[in-house]
Coordinates of C-alpha atoms and ligand atoms in Angstrom, one line a residue:
M28 CA 76.5 130.5 75.6
K29 CA 73.2 128.7 75.8
T30 CA 71.6 127.2 78.9
V31 CA 69.3 124.2 78.7
R32 CA 67.6 122.4 81.5
S33 CA 65.6 119.6 80.0
V34 CA 66.7 116.4 78.5
A35 CA 64.7 117.2 75.3
A36 CA 66.4 120.6 74.9
L37 CA 69.8 119.1 75.4
R38 CA 69.1 116.3 72.9
S39 CA 68.0 118.8 70.3
E40 CA 71.3 120.8 70.7
I41 CA 73.4 117.7 70.5
R42 CA 71.5 116.4 67.4
N43 CA 72.2 119.7 65.6
A44 CA 75.9 119.6 66.5
K45 CA 76.2 116.0 65.3
R46 CA 74.4 116.7 62.1
R47 CA 77.0 119.4 61.4
G48 CA 79.8 117.0 62.1
K49 CA 81.0 118.9 65.2
T50 CA 83.3 117.4 67.8
I51 CA 81.9 117.7 71.4
G52 CA 84.1 118.3 74.4
F53 CA 82.2 117.6 77.7
V54 CA 83.1 118.8 81.2
P55 CA 80.7 117.3 83.9
T56 CA 80.7 119.3 87.1
M57 CA 78.7 119.7 90.3
G58 CA 79.1 123.5 90.0
A59 CA 81.0 125.7 92.5
L60 CA 83.5 126.1 89.7
H61 CA 87.1 126.8 90.5
A62 CA 90.3 127.2 88.5
G63 CA 90.6 123.4 88.2
H64 CA 87.3 123.2 86.4
L65 CA 88.2 126.2 84.3
K66 CA 91.3 124.5 83.1
L67 CA 89.1 121.5 82.0
I68 CA 86.7 123.8 80.1
Q69 CA 89.6 125.8 78.5
T70 CA 91.2 122.6 77.3
A71 CA 87.9 121.3 76.0
R72 CA 87.6 124.6 74.1
R73 CA 90.9 124.3 72.4
R74 CA 90.3 120.7 71.3
N75 CA 86.6 120.7 70.3
D76 CA 84.0 122.5 68.1
L77 CA 81.3 122.5 70.8
V78 CA 82.0 122.6 74.6
V79 CA 79.2 121.3 76.9
V80 CA 79.4 121.8 80.6
S81 CA 76.9 120.2 83.0
L82 CA 76.2 121.7 86.4
F83 CA 74.4 119.1 88.6
V84 CA 74.8 118.3 92.3
N85 CA 74.1 114.6 91.9
P86 CA 72.2 113.5 95.0
I87 CA 72.9 109.8 94.5
Q88 CA 76.7 110.1 95.0
F89 CA 76.3 111.6 98.5
N90 CA 76.1 109.0 101.2
N91 CA 75.8 111.8 103.8
P92 CA 72.6 114.0 103.6
K93 CA 74.4 116.8 105.5
D94 CA 77.2 116.8 102.9
L95 CA 74.6 117.1 100.1
K96 CA 72.9 119.9 101.9
S97 CA 76.0 121.9 102.6
Y98 CA 77.5 121.4 99.1
P99 CA 78.1 124.9 97.7
R100 CA 75.7 126.1 95.1
T101 CA 76.9 129.1 93.2
G102 CA 74.8 129.0 90.0
Q103 CA 75.0 132.6 88.8
R104 CA 78.8 132.8 89.3
D105 CA 79.3 129.4 87.7
R106 CA 77.5 130.6 84.5
I107 CA 79.7 133.6 84.3
L108 CA 82.9 131.6 84.8
A109 CA 81.9 128.8 82.4
R110 CA 81.1 131.3 79.7
A111 CA 84.4 133.1 80.2
A112 CA 86.3 129.8 80.0
G113 CA 84.7 129.0 76.6
A114 CA 81.6 126.9 77.3
D115 CA 79.0 126.9 74.5
L116 CA 76.3 125.0 76.2
L117 CA 75.4 124.6 79.9
F118 CA 73.2 121.7 80.9
I119 CA 71.6 122.4 84.3
P120 CA 69.0 119.6 84.9
S121 CA 66.8 119.3 87.9
V122 CA 67.0 116.2 90.0
R123 CA 63.6 115.1 88.6
A124 CA 64.9 115.5 85.0
L125 CA 67.7 112.9 85.6
Y126 CA 66.0 110.8 88.2
P127 CA 62.2 110.7 87.4
D128 CA 59.9 108.7 89.6
G129 CA 60.5 105.0 89.0
F130 CA 64.2 105.4 88.3
Q131 CA 65.9 102.1 89.3
T132 CA 69.0 101.5 87.0
F133 CA 72.5 101.9 88.4
V134 CA 76.0 101.4 87.1
E135 CA 78.6 99.8 89.3
V136 CA 82.3 99.5 88.6
T137 CA 82.8 96.7 91.1
R138 CA 86.4 96.3 92.0
L139 CA 87.7 99.8 91.5
S140 CA 84.9 101.1 93.8
K141 CA 85.8 99.0 96.8
R142 CA 88.7 100.8 98.4
W143 CA 89.7 104.3 99.4
E144 CA 86.9 106.8 98.6
G145 CA 84.5 103.9 97.9
A146 CA 85.1 102.4 101.4
A147 CA 84.8 105.8 103.1
R148 CA 81.7 106.8 101.2
P149 CA 79.5 103.7 100.5
G150 CA 77.5 104.1 97.3
H151 CA 79.5 107.1 96.2
F152 CA 81.0 105.6 93.1
Q153 CA 77.8 103.9 92.1
G154 CA 76.2 107.4 92.1
V155 CA 79.1 108.8 90.1
A156 CA 79.2 106.0 87.5
T157 CA 75.4 106.2 87.1
V158 CA 75.3 109.9 86.5
V159 CA 78.4 110.0 84.3
A160 CA 76.9 107.1 82.1
K161 CA 73.6 109.0 81.8
L162 CA 75.4 112.2 80.9
F163 CA 77.6 110.4 78.3
N164 CA 74.5 109.0 76.7
L165 CA 72.9 112.4 76.6
V166 CA 75.8 114.6 75.5
Q167 CA 77.5 111.9 73.3
P168 CA 80.9 113.6 73.7
T169 CA 84.0 113.1 71.6
E170 CA 86.1 113.8 74.7
A171 CA 85.2 114.1 78.4
Y172 CA 87.4 115.9 80.9
F173 CA 88.0 115.1 84.5
G174 CA 90.4 116.4 87.2
R175 CA 93.3 114.1 88.3
K176 CA 92.7 115.3 91.9
D177 CA 89.9 112.7 91.9
A178 CA 92.2 110.0 90.7
Q179 CA 90.0 107.0 91.7
Q180 CA 87.0 108.6 90.0
A181 CA 88.9 109.2 86.8
R182 CA 90.3 105.6 86.8
L183 CA 86.8 104.3 87.4
V184 CA 85.3 106.3 84.6
R185 CA 87.9 105.0 82.2
Q186 CA 87.1 101.5 83.2
M187 CA 83.3 102.1 82.7
V188 CA 84.0 103.6 79.2
L189 CA 86.0 100.5 78.3
D190 CA 83.5 98.0 79.8
L191 CA 80.4 99.6 78.5
N192 CA 81.8 100.6 75.1
F193 CA 81.1 104.3 75.3
P194 CA 82.7 106.0 72.2
V195 CA 84.3 108.7 74.4
R196 CA 87.9 109.6 75.0
V197 CA 88.5 110.3 78.7
R198 CA 91.1 112.9 79.5
A199 CA 92.3 113.4 83.1
L200 CA 94.1 116.7 83.6
G201 CA 96.6 117.7 86.2
T202 CA 95.6 119.0 89.6
V203 CA 95.5 122.8 90.1
R204 CA 96.9 123.9 93.5
E205 CA 97.0 126.9 95.8
S206 CA 100.4 128.3 96.5
G207 CA 100.7 126.3 99.7
G208 CA 100.1 123.0 97.7
L209 CA 96.5 122.5 98.6
A210 CA 94.6 120.9 95.7
L211 CA 91.7 123.1 94.5
S212 CA 88.3 121.7 95.5
S213 CA 84.8 123.0 96.0
R214 CA 85.1 121.8 99.6
N215 CA 88.1 124.1 100.4
R216 CA 85.7 127.1 100.9
R217 CA 84.4 125.4 104.1
L218 CA 87.9 125.6 105.7
S219 CA 89.0 128.5 107.9
P220 CA 92.2 130.4 106.7
G221 CA 94.1 128.4 109.4
G222 CA 92.6 125.1 108.2
R223 CA 93.5 126.0 104.6
R224 CA 97.1 126.5 105.6
L225 CA 97.2 123.2 107.5
A226 CA 95.7 121.4 104.5
G227 CA 98.9 122.0 102.6
Q228 CA 100.4 119.3 104.8
L229 CA 98.6 116.5 102.9
H230 CA 100.4 117.6 99.7
A231 CA 103.7 117.9 101.6
A232 CA 103.3 114.4 102.9
L233 CA 102.7 113.0 99.4
Q234 CA 105.7 114.9 98.0
E235 CA 107.8 113.5 100.8
G236 CA 106.7 110.0 99.8
R237 CA 107.5 110.7 96.2
G238 CA 110.9 112.0 97.2
L239 CA 111.7 108.9 99.2
I240 CA 110.7 106.6 96.3
K241 CA 112.9 108.6 93.9
W242 CA 115.7 108.3 96.5
G243 CA 115.4 104.5 96.5
F244 CA 112.9 103.5 99.1
R245 CA 111.1 100.3 97.9
R246 CA 109.0 99.2 100.9
P247 CA 105.6 101.0 100.9
E248 CA 105.1 100.6 104.7
R249 CA 108.3 102.6 105.3
V250 CA 107.3 105.4 102.9
I251 CA 103.8 105.5 104.4
A252 CA 105.2 105.8 107.9
R253 CA 107.4 108.8 106.9
M254 CA 104.4 110.4 105.1
R255 CA 102.3 110.0 108.3
R256 CA 105.0 111.7 110.3
R257 CA 104.9 114.6 107.9
V258 CA 101.3 115.3 108.8
S259 CA 102.2 116.7 112.2
S260 CA 99.2 118.7 113.3
K261 CA 96.7 117.2 115.8
R262 CA 94.0 119.1 113.9
I263 CA 94.4 116.8 110.9
R264 CA 92.9 113.4 111.0
I265 CA 94.4 111.0 108.5
E266 CA 91.8 108.7 106.9
Y267 CA 94.3 106.9 104.6
L268 CA 97.7 107.3 103.0
A269 CA 98.4 104.6 100.5
I270 CA 100.7 103.6 97.7
V271 CA 98.8 101.8 95.0
D272 CA 99.0 100.2 91.5
P273 CA 97.7 102.8 89.0
G274 CA 95.7 100.1 87.2
T275 CA 94.0 98.1 90.0
L276 CA 94.3 100.7 92.8
E277 CA 95.3 97.9 95.1
P278 CA 98.2 98.6 97.5
V279 CA 101.6 97.5 96.2
R280 CA 103.8 95.1 98.2
R281 CA 107.0 96.6 96.8
I282 CA 107.6 99.7 94.8
T283 CA 109.1 98.6 91.5
G284 CA 107.4 100.7 88.8
P285 CA 104.8 103.4 88.5
V286 CA 102.6 103.9 91.6
W287 CA 100.0 106.4 92.8
L288 CA 100.3 107.9 96.2
L289 CA 96.8 108.5 97.6
G290 CA 95.8 110.4 100.7
A291 CA 92.6 111.5 102.5
V292 CA 92.4 113.6 105.6
R293 CA 89.8 115.4 107.6
I294 CA 90.4 119.0 108.8
E295 CA 87.7 121.0 110.7
G296 CA 85.2 118.4 109.6
V297 CA 86.0 118.8 105.9
R298 CA 87.2 115.7 104.0
L299 CA 90.1 116.4 101.6
I300 CA 91.7 114.1 99.1
D301 CA 94.9 114.4 97.0
N302 CA 97.3 112.2 95.1
L303 CA 100.6 112.2 93.2
T304 CA 101.9 109.9 90.6
C305 CA 105.4 108.5 90.9
S306 CA 107.7 105.9 89.4
A307 CA 110.6 104.0 90.9
P308 CA 113.7 105.0 88.9
Ligands
PAF17 O1 83.8 115.2 90.1 C1 82.6 115.7 90.1 O2 82.3 116.9 90.2 C2 81.4 114.7 90.1 O3 81.8 113.5 90.8 C3 80.9 114.4 88.7 C4 82.0 113.7 87.8 C5 80.5 115.7 88.0 C6 79.7 113.5 88.7 O4 78.7 114.0 89.4

């Protein structure tokens, strides 16, 4: 596995791979790799000739400077894990390499950025879309891999690829969970063992919602009320629980087809998100 840090070095590796007709699988990450990321890298390995992984804590997607500062940085461990999972090339740029002085061009996926994570974290999705567009231009992947845990992000990236004609196939892979149901996330390491146990309640609430829909509930407000009741601890602050259309991410008025159940909570000051897909039978 090779590590490159500059745009020029990355471009040269990509040029060589393209010249040889290689397919490129790309996994963009902010490091602090966990089993969810490793599943993306392993899938990219199985499906592509060259596997590129980027490790870059993207400052422009953090609306809260404290969050940016406390984001876990585990470079050495990440390198070992990425190599073991099958990465061929690691791209670890500096902030200056991607955002040199004078940088002033941003990508915005307007409607899909408005609600949920976009409302809670102003500017977040503009930062995500901008860095992903830059990385796609640099890596020129055949396929790019994202986790379904960040459902809104994956939906938004698909829209950007469509709108801006990137020749990339976006693959969103299923969420990897701890045994108690908690979706793996780099943020989980900031929870105490007790907080981690409590966090499973978010998944349990989403599962309850899915169960009710399967059972015949059609009014979203009734399902959401029951999901809220399932999050029983006073130590959990619900930010939102929602039932949305998978295409527009707008709340549905009635559950008649496929929907996404979305949730965000705060536990011990840590913001956690999760989701499940579901379809009315
Ligand atoms: O999901 C993430 O880790 C980040 O939002 C991404 C896609 C790597 C962009 O910085």
